[in-house]
N, CA, C and O atoms as a GROMACS GRO file, in nm:
protein
  276
    1GLY      N    1  10.582  -9.849  -3.674
    1GLY     CA    2  10.557  -9.940  -3.566
    1GLY      C    3  10.642  -9.912  -3.444
    1GLY      O    4  10.638  -9.988  -3.348
    2MET      N    5  10.720  -9.804  -3.446
    2MET     CA    6  10.805  -9.774  -3.331
    2MET      C    7  10.728  -9.695  -3.227
    2MET      O    8  10.660  -9.597  -3.261
    3GLY      N    9  10.737  -9.734  -3.103
    3GLY     CA   10  10.674  -9.660  -2.995
    3GLY      C   11  10.767  -9.551  -2.944
    3GLY      O   12  10.888  -9.570  -2.939
    4LEU      N   13  10.710  -9.439  -2.907
    4LEU     CA   14  10.789  -9.328  -2.852
    4LEU      C   15  10.715  -9.274  -2.732
    4LEU      O   16  10.626  -9.190  -2.746
    5PRO      N   17  10.750  -9.323  -2.612
    5PRO     CA   18  10.680  -9.279  -2.492
    5PRO      C   19  10.708  -9.131  -2.462
    5PRO      O   20  10.819  -9.082  -2.481
    6VAL      N   21  10.607  -9.063  -2.418
    6VAL     CA   22  10.619  -8.921  -2.384
    6VAL      C   23  10.577  -8.903  -2.240
    6VAL      O   24  10.472  -8.952  -2.198
    7ASP      N   25  10.660  -8.833  -2.163
    7ASP     CA   26  10.624  -8.813  -2.023
    7ASP      C   27  10.612  -8.665  -1.986
    7ASP      O   28  10.594  -8.632  -1.869
    8THR      N   29  10.623  -8.578  -2.085
    8THR     CA   30  10.608  -8.435  -2.060
    8THR      C   31  10.532  -8.372  -2.175
    8THR      O   32  10.560  -8.398  -2.292
    9ALA      N   33  10.435  -8.289  -2.143
    9ALA     CA   34  10.362  -8.216  -2.246
    9ALA      C   35  10.454  -8.113  -2.308
    9ALA      O   36  10.541  -8.058  -2.240
   10ARG      N   37  10.436  -8.084  -2.436
   10ARG     CA   38  10.526  -7.990  -2.503
   10ARG      C   39  10.526  -7.853  -2.436
   10ARG      O   40  10.628  -7.785  -2.436
   11GLU      N   41  10.415  -7.813  -2.381
   11GLU     CA   42  10.406  -7.683  -2.314
   11GLU      C   43  10.489  -7.679  -2.185
   11GLU      O   44  10.518  -7.571  -2.134
   12GLU      N   45  10.526  -7.795  -2.133
   12GLU     CA   46  10.601  -7.802  -2.008
   12GLU      C   47  10.749  -7.833  -2.029
   12GLU      O   48  10.824  -7.847  -1.932
   13LEU      N   49  10.792  -7.843  -2.153
   13LEU     CA   50  10.932  -7.875  -2.179
   13LEU      C   51  11.021  -7.758  -2.139
   13LEU      O   52  10.985  -7.642  -2.159
   14PRO      N   53  11.136  -7.788  -2.082
   14PRO     CA   54  11.230  -7.680  -2.048
   14PRO      C   55  11.293  -7.625  -2.176
   14PRO      O   56  11.286  -7.687  -2.282
   15ALA      N   57  11.354  -7.510  -2.165
   15ALA     CA   58  11.425  -7.452  -2.278
   15ALA      C   59  11.540  -7.544  -2.318
   15ALA      O   60  11.608  -7.599  -2.232
   16VAL      N   61  11.562  -7.559  -2.447
   16VAL     CA   62  11.671  -7.644  -2.497
   16VAL      C   63  11.751  -7.566  -2.601
   16VAL      O   64  11.701  -7.472  -2.662
   17ASP      N   65  11.877  -7.608  -2.620
   17ASP     CA   66  11.963  -7.544  -2.720
   17ASP      C   67  11.941  -7.600  -2.860
   17ASP      O   68  11.961  -7.530  -2.960
   18LYS      N   69  11.900  -7.727  -2.865
   18LYS     CA   70  11.880  -7.796  -2.993
   18LYS      C   71  11.751  -7.876  -2.986
   18LYS      O   72  11.717  -7.934  -2.882
   19LEU      N   73  11.679  -7.879  -3.098
   19LEU     CA   74  11.553  -7.952  -3.103
   19LEU      C   75  11.539  -8.018  -3.239
   19LEU      O   76  11.546  -7.951  -3.342
   20GLY      N   77  11.521  -8.149  -3.239
   20GLY     CA   78  11.499  -8.223  -3.363
   20GLY      C   79  11.352  -8.255  -3.380
   20GLY      O   80  11.287  -8.304  -3.287
   21VAL      N   81  11.300  -8.226  -3.497
   21VAL     CA   82  11.161  -8.256  -3.529
   21VAL      C   83  11.162  -8.379  -3.620
   21VAL      O   84  11.215  -8.374  -3.731
   22CYS      N   85  11.105  -8.486  -3.573
   22CYS     CA   86  11.105  -8.613  -3.647
   22CYS      C   87  10.961  -8.658  -3.667
   22CYS      O   88  10.891  -8.688  -3.571
   23THR      N   89  10.919  -8.663  -3.790
   23THR     CA   90  10.785  -8.711  -3.822
   23THR      C   91  10.798  -8.818  -3.930
   23THR      O   92  10.908  -8.847  -3.977
   24SER      N   93  10.687  -8.874  -3.967
   24SER     CA   94  10.691  -8.979  -4.068
   24SER      C   95  10.578  -8.957  -4.167
   24SER      O   96  10.559  -8.845  -4.215
   25PHE      N   97  10.507  -9.058  -4.198
   25PHE     CA   98  10.407  -9.053  -4.304
   25PHE      C   99  10.296  -8.951  -4.278
   25PHE      O  100  10.240  -8.946  -4.169
   26ALA      N  101  10.267  -8.872  -4.378
   26ALA     CA  102  10.153  -8.780  -4.381
   26ALA      C  103  10.141  -8.688  -4.260
   26ALA      O  104  10.036  -8.686  -4.195
   27PRO      N  105  10.244  -8.611  -4.227
   27PRO     CA  106  10.233  -8.521  -4.112
   27PRO      C  107  10.124  -8.417  -4.132
   27PRO      O  108  10.066  -8.368  -4.034
   28GLU      N  109  10.095  -8.382  -4.257
   28GLU     CA  110   9.992  -8.282  -4.284
   28GLU      C  111   9.854  -8.327  -4.236
   28GLU      O  112   9.766  -8.243  -4.212
   29ALA      N  113   9.833  -8.456  -4.222
   29ALA     CA  114   9.704  -8.507  -4.176
   29ALA      C  115   9.682  -8.482  -4.027
   29ALA      O  116   9.568  -8.481  -3.980
   30TYR      N  117   9.789  -8.461  -3.953
   30TYR     CA  118   9.779  -8.447  -3.807
   30TYR      C  119   9.833  -8.315  -3.754
   30TYR      O  120   9.822  -8.286  -3.635
   31LEU      N  121   9.890  -8.236  -3.841
   31LEU     CA  122   9.954  -8.112  -3.800
   31LEU      C  123   9.852  -8.009  -3.756
   31LEU      O  124   9.755  -7.982  -3.826
   32GLU      N  125   9.874  -7.954  -3.638
   32GLU     CA  126   9.782  -7.854  -3.583
   32GLU      C  127   9.850  -7.718  -3.578
   32GLU      O  128   9.972  -7.709  -3.562
   33ASP      N  129   9.772  -7.612  -3.591
   33ASP     CA  130   9.826  -7.477  -3.584
   33ASP      C  131   9.900  -7.453  -3.453
   33ASP      O  132  10.002  -7.385  -3.452
   34ARG      N  133   9.849  -7.508  -3.344
   34ARG     CA  134   9.915  -7.484  -3.215
   34ARG      C  135  10.053  -7.549  -3.210
   34ARG      O  136  10.141  -7.501  -3.138
   35THR      N  137  10.073  -7.656  -3.285
   35THR     CA  138  10.206  -7.717  -3.293
   35THR      C  139  10.300  -7.625  -3.370
   35THR      O  140  10.414  -7.604  -3.329
   36LEU      N  141  10.253  -7.570  -3.481
   36LEU     CA  142  10.335  -7.479  -3.560
   36LEU      C  143  10.371  -7.355  -3.479
   36LEU      O  144  10.485  -7.308  -3.484
   37GLN      N  145  10.276  -7.304  -3.406
   37GLN     CA  146  10.301  -7.187  -3.322
   37GLN      C  147  10.399  -7.220  -3.210
   37GLN      O  148  10.485  -7.139  -3.176
   38TRP      N  149  10.386  -7.338  -3.153
   38TRP     CA  150  10.476  -7.378  -3.046
   38TRP      C  151  10.620  -7.385  -3.096
   38TRP      O  152  10.712  -7.348  -3.023
   39LEU      N  153  10.642  -7.432  -3.218
   39LEU     CA  154  10.776  -7.443  -3.274
   39LEU      C  155  10.842  -7.307  -3.292
   39LEU      O  156  10.965  -7.298  -3.293
   40GLU      N  157  10.765  -7.202  -3.305
   40GLU     CA  158  10.822  -7.068  -3.320
   40GLU      C  159  10.892  -7.023  -3.192
   40GLU      O  160  10.990  -6.947  -3.199
   41GLN      N  161  10.845  -7.067  -3.077
   41GLN     CA  162  10.902  -7.023  -2.949
   41GLN      C  163  11.049  -7.059  -2.935
   41GLN      O  164  11.131  -6.970  -2.909
   42PRO      N  165  11.087  -7.186  -2.950
   42PRO     CA  166  11.231  -7.217  -2.935
   42PRO      C  167  11.315  -7.148  -3.043
   42PRO      O  168  11.429  -7.111  -3.018
   43SER      N  169  11.259  -7.133  -3.161
   43SER     CA  170  11.331  -7.066  -3.269
   43SER      C  171  11.364  -6.922  -3.233
   43SER      O  172  11.475  -6.875  -3.257
   44ARG      N  173  11.268  -6.853  -3.175
   44ARG     CA  174  11.290  -6.712  -3.134
   44ARG      C  175  11.393  -6.700  -3.023
   44ARG      O  176  11.461  -6.598  -3.012
   45SER      N  177  11.404  -6.803  -2.941
   45SER     CA  178  11.498  -6.796  -2.828
   45SER      C  179  11.637  -6.845  -2.865
   45SER      O  180  11.723  -6.859  -2.778
   46GLY      N  181  11.661  -6.871  -2.994
   46GLY     CA  182  11.794  -6.910  -3.039
   46GLY      C  183  11.819  -7.059  -3.045
   46GLY      O  184  11.932  -7.101  -3.070
   47CYS      N  185  11.718  -7.138  -3.022
   47CYS     CA  186  11.731  -7.283  -3.029
   47CYS      C  187  11.762  -7.324  -3.174
   47CYS      O  188  11.701  -7.274  -3.268
   48GLN      N  189  11.856  -7.415  -3.189
   48GLN     CA  190  11.891  -7.467  -3.321
   48GLN      C  191  11.792  -7.579  -3.354
   48GLN      O  192  11.784  -7.679  -3.282
   49LEU      N  193  11.716  -7.564  -3.464
   49LEU     CA  194  11.615  -7.661  -3.503
   49LEU      C  195  11.664  -7.744  -3.621
   49LEU      O  196  11.734  -7.695  -3.709
   50GLY      N  197  11.626  -7.870  -3.620
   50GLY     CA  198  11.658  -7.960  -3.731
   50GLY      C  199  11.541  -8.051  -3.760
   50GLY      O  200  11.461  -8.079  -3.671
   51GLY      N  201  11.531  -8.097  -3.882
   51GLY     CA  202  11.422  -8.186  -3.921
   51GLY      C  203  11.475  -8.319  -3.971
   51GLY      O  204  11.576  -8.324  -4.042
   52VAL      N  205  11.407  -8.426  -3.935
   52VAL     CA  206  11.439  -8.560  -3.981
   52VAL      C  207  11.317  -8.613  -4.056
   52VAL      O  208  11.204  -8.600  -4.009
   53ASP      N  209  11.342  -8.673  -4.172
   53ASP     CA  210  11.235  -8.726  -4.256
   53ASP      C  211  11.139  -8.612  -4.289
   53ASP      O  212  11.184  -8.507  -4.336
   54THR      N  213  11.011  -8.627  -4.267
   54THR     CA  214  10.917  -8.520  -4.300
   54THR      C  215  10.908  -8.415  -4.190
   54THR      O  216  10.820  -8.328  -4.194
   55GLY      N  217  10.996  -8.422  -4.092
   55GLY     CA  218  11.007  -8.315  -3.994
   55GLY      C  219  11.045  -8.184  -4.062
   55GLY      O  220  11.010  -8.076  -4.014
   56CYS      N  221  11.117  -8.194  -4.174
   56CYS     CA  222  11.151  -8.074  -4.252
   56CYS      C  223  11.025  -8.008  -4.306
   56CYS      O  224  11.017  -7.885  -4.313
   57TYR      N  225  10.927  -8.089  -4.345
   57TYR     CA  226  10.798  -8.036  -4.392
   57TYR      C  227  10.731  -7.956  -4.280
   57TYR      O  228  10.678  -7.848  -4.304
   58VAL      N  229  10.734  -8.009  -4.160
   58VAL     CA  230  10.671  -7.942  -4.045
   58VAL      C  231  10.741  -7.808  -4.019
   58VAL      O  232  10.675  -7.707  -3.996
   59LEU      N  233  10.874  -7.807  -4.021
   59LEU     CA  234  10.947  -7.683  -4.000
   59LEU      C  235  10.916  -7.581  -4.110
   59LEU      O  236  10.903  -7.462  -4.083
   60ALA      N  237  10.903  -7.629  -4.232
   60ALA     CA  238  10.868  -7.538  -4.343
   60ALA      C  239  10.728  -7.482  -4.325
   60ALA      O  240  10.706  -7.362  -4.347
   61ARG      N  241  10.633  -7.566  -4.286
   61ARG     CA  242  10.496  -7.518  -4.263
   61ARG      C  243  10.492  -7.416  -4.150
   61ARG      O  244  10.407  -7.327  -4.150
   62ALA      N  245  10.582  -7.427  -4.053
   62ALA     CA  246  10.587  -7.331  -3.944
   62ALA      C  247  10.656  -7.202  -3.987
   62ALA      O  248  10.663  -7.106  -3.911
   63GLY      N  249  10.709  -7.200  -4.111
   63GLY     CA  250  10.775  -7.081  -4.161
   63GLY      C  251  10.918  -7.065  -4.110
   63GLY      O  252  10.974  -6.956  -4.115
   64LEU      N  253  10.976  -7.174  -4.062
   64LEU     CA  254  11.108  -7.166  -3.999
   64LEU      C  255  11.222  -7.199  -4.093
   64LEU      O  256  11.338  -7.197  -4.052
   65LEU      N  257  11.192  -7.229  -4.219
   65LEU     CA  258  11.298  -7.259  -4.315
   65LEU      C  259  11.314  -7.150  -4.420
   65LEU      O  260  11.394  -7.164  -4.512
   66THR      N  261  11.239  -7.043  -4.408
   66THR     CA  262  11.249  -6.933  -4.504
   66THR      C  263  11.389  -6.877  -4.504
   66THR      O  264  11.442  -6.840  -4.400
   67GLY      N  265  11.449  -6.870  -4.622
   67GLY     CA  266  11.584  -6.817  -4.634
   67GLY      C  267  11.692  -6.914  -4.597
   67GLY      O  268  11.810  -6.877  -4.594
   68LYS      N  269  11.657  -7.038  -4.567
   68LYS     CA  270  11.756  -7.140  -4.530
   68LYS      C  271  11.786  -7.228  -4.650
   68LYS      O  272  11.704  -7.242  -4.741
   69THR      N  273  11.906  -7.288  -4.651
   69THR     CA  274  11.941  -7.380  -4.758
   69THR      C  275  11.948  -7.520  -4.702
   69THR      O  276  11.977  -7.614  -4.776
   0.00000   0.00000   0.00000
């Protein structure tokens, strides 16, 4: 029931050093390939990624947790 206003499209976000992925119930129902592909960009540029709740699932689906503990 929490609202999270967004005023910038993900494609327009500036480069960041850290990015937290926070999702909740059933992210697999809404997850799109373009979102997974978009997450690869900050990872390649050295951005530190973290997951909260099922955000870890999203990072894993993007292939960004391979070899991580």
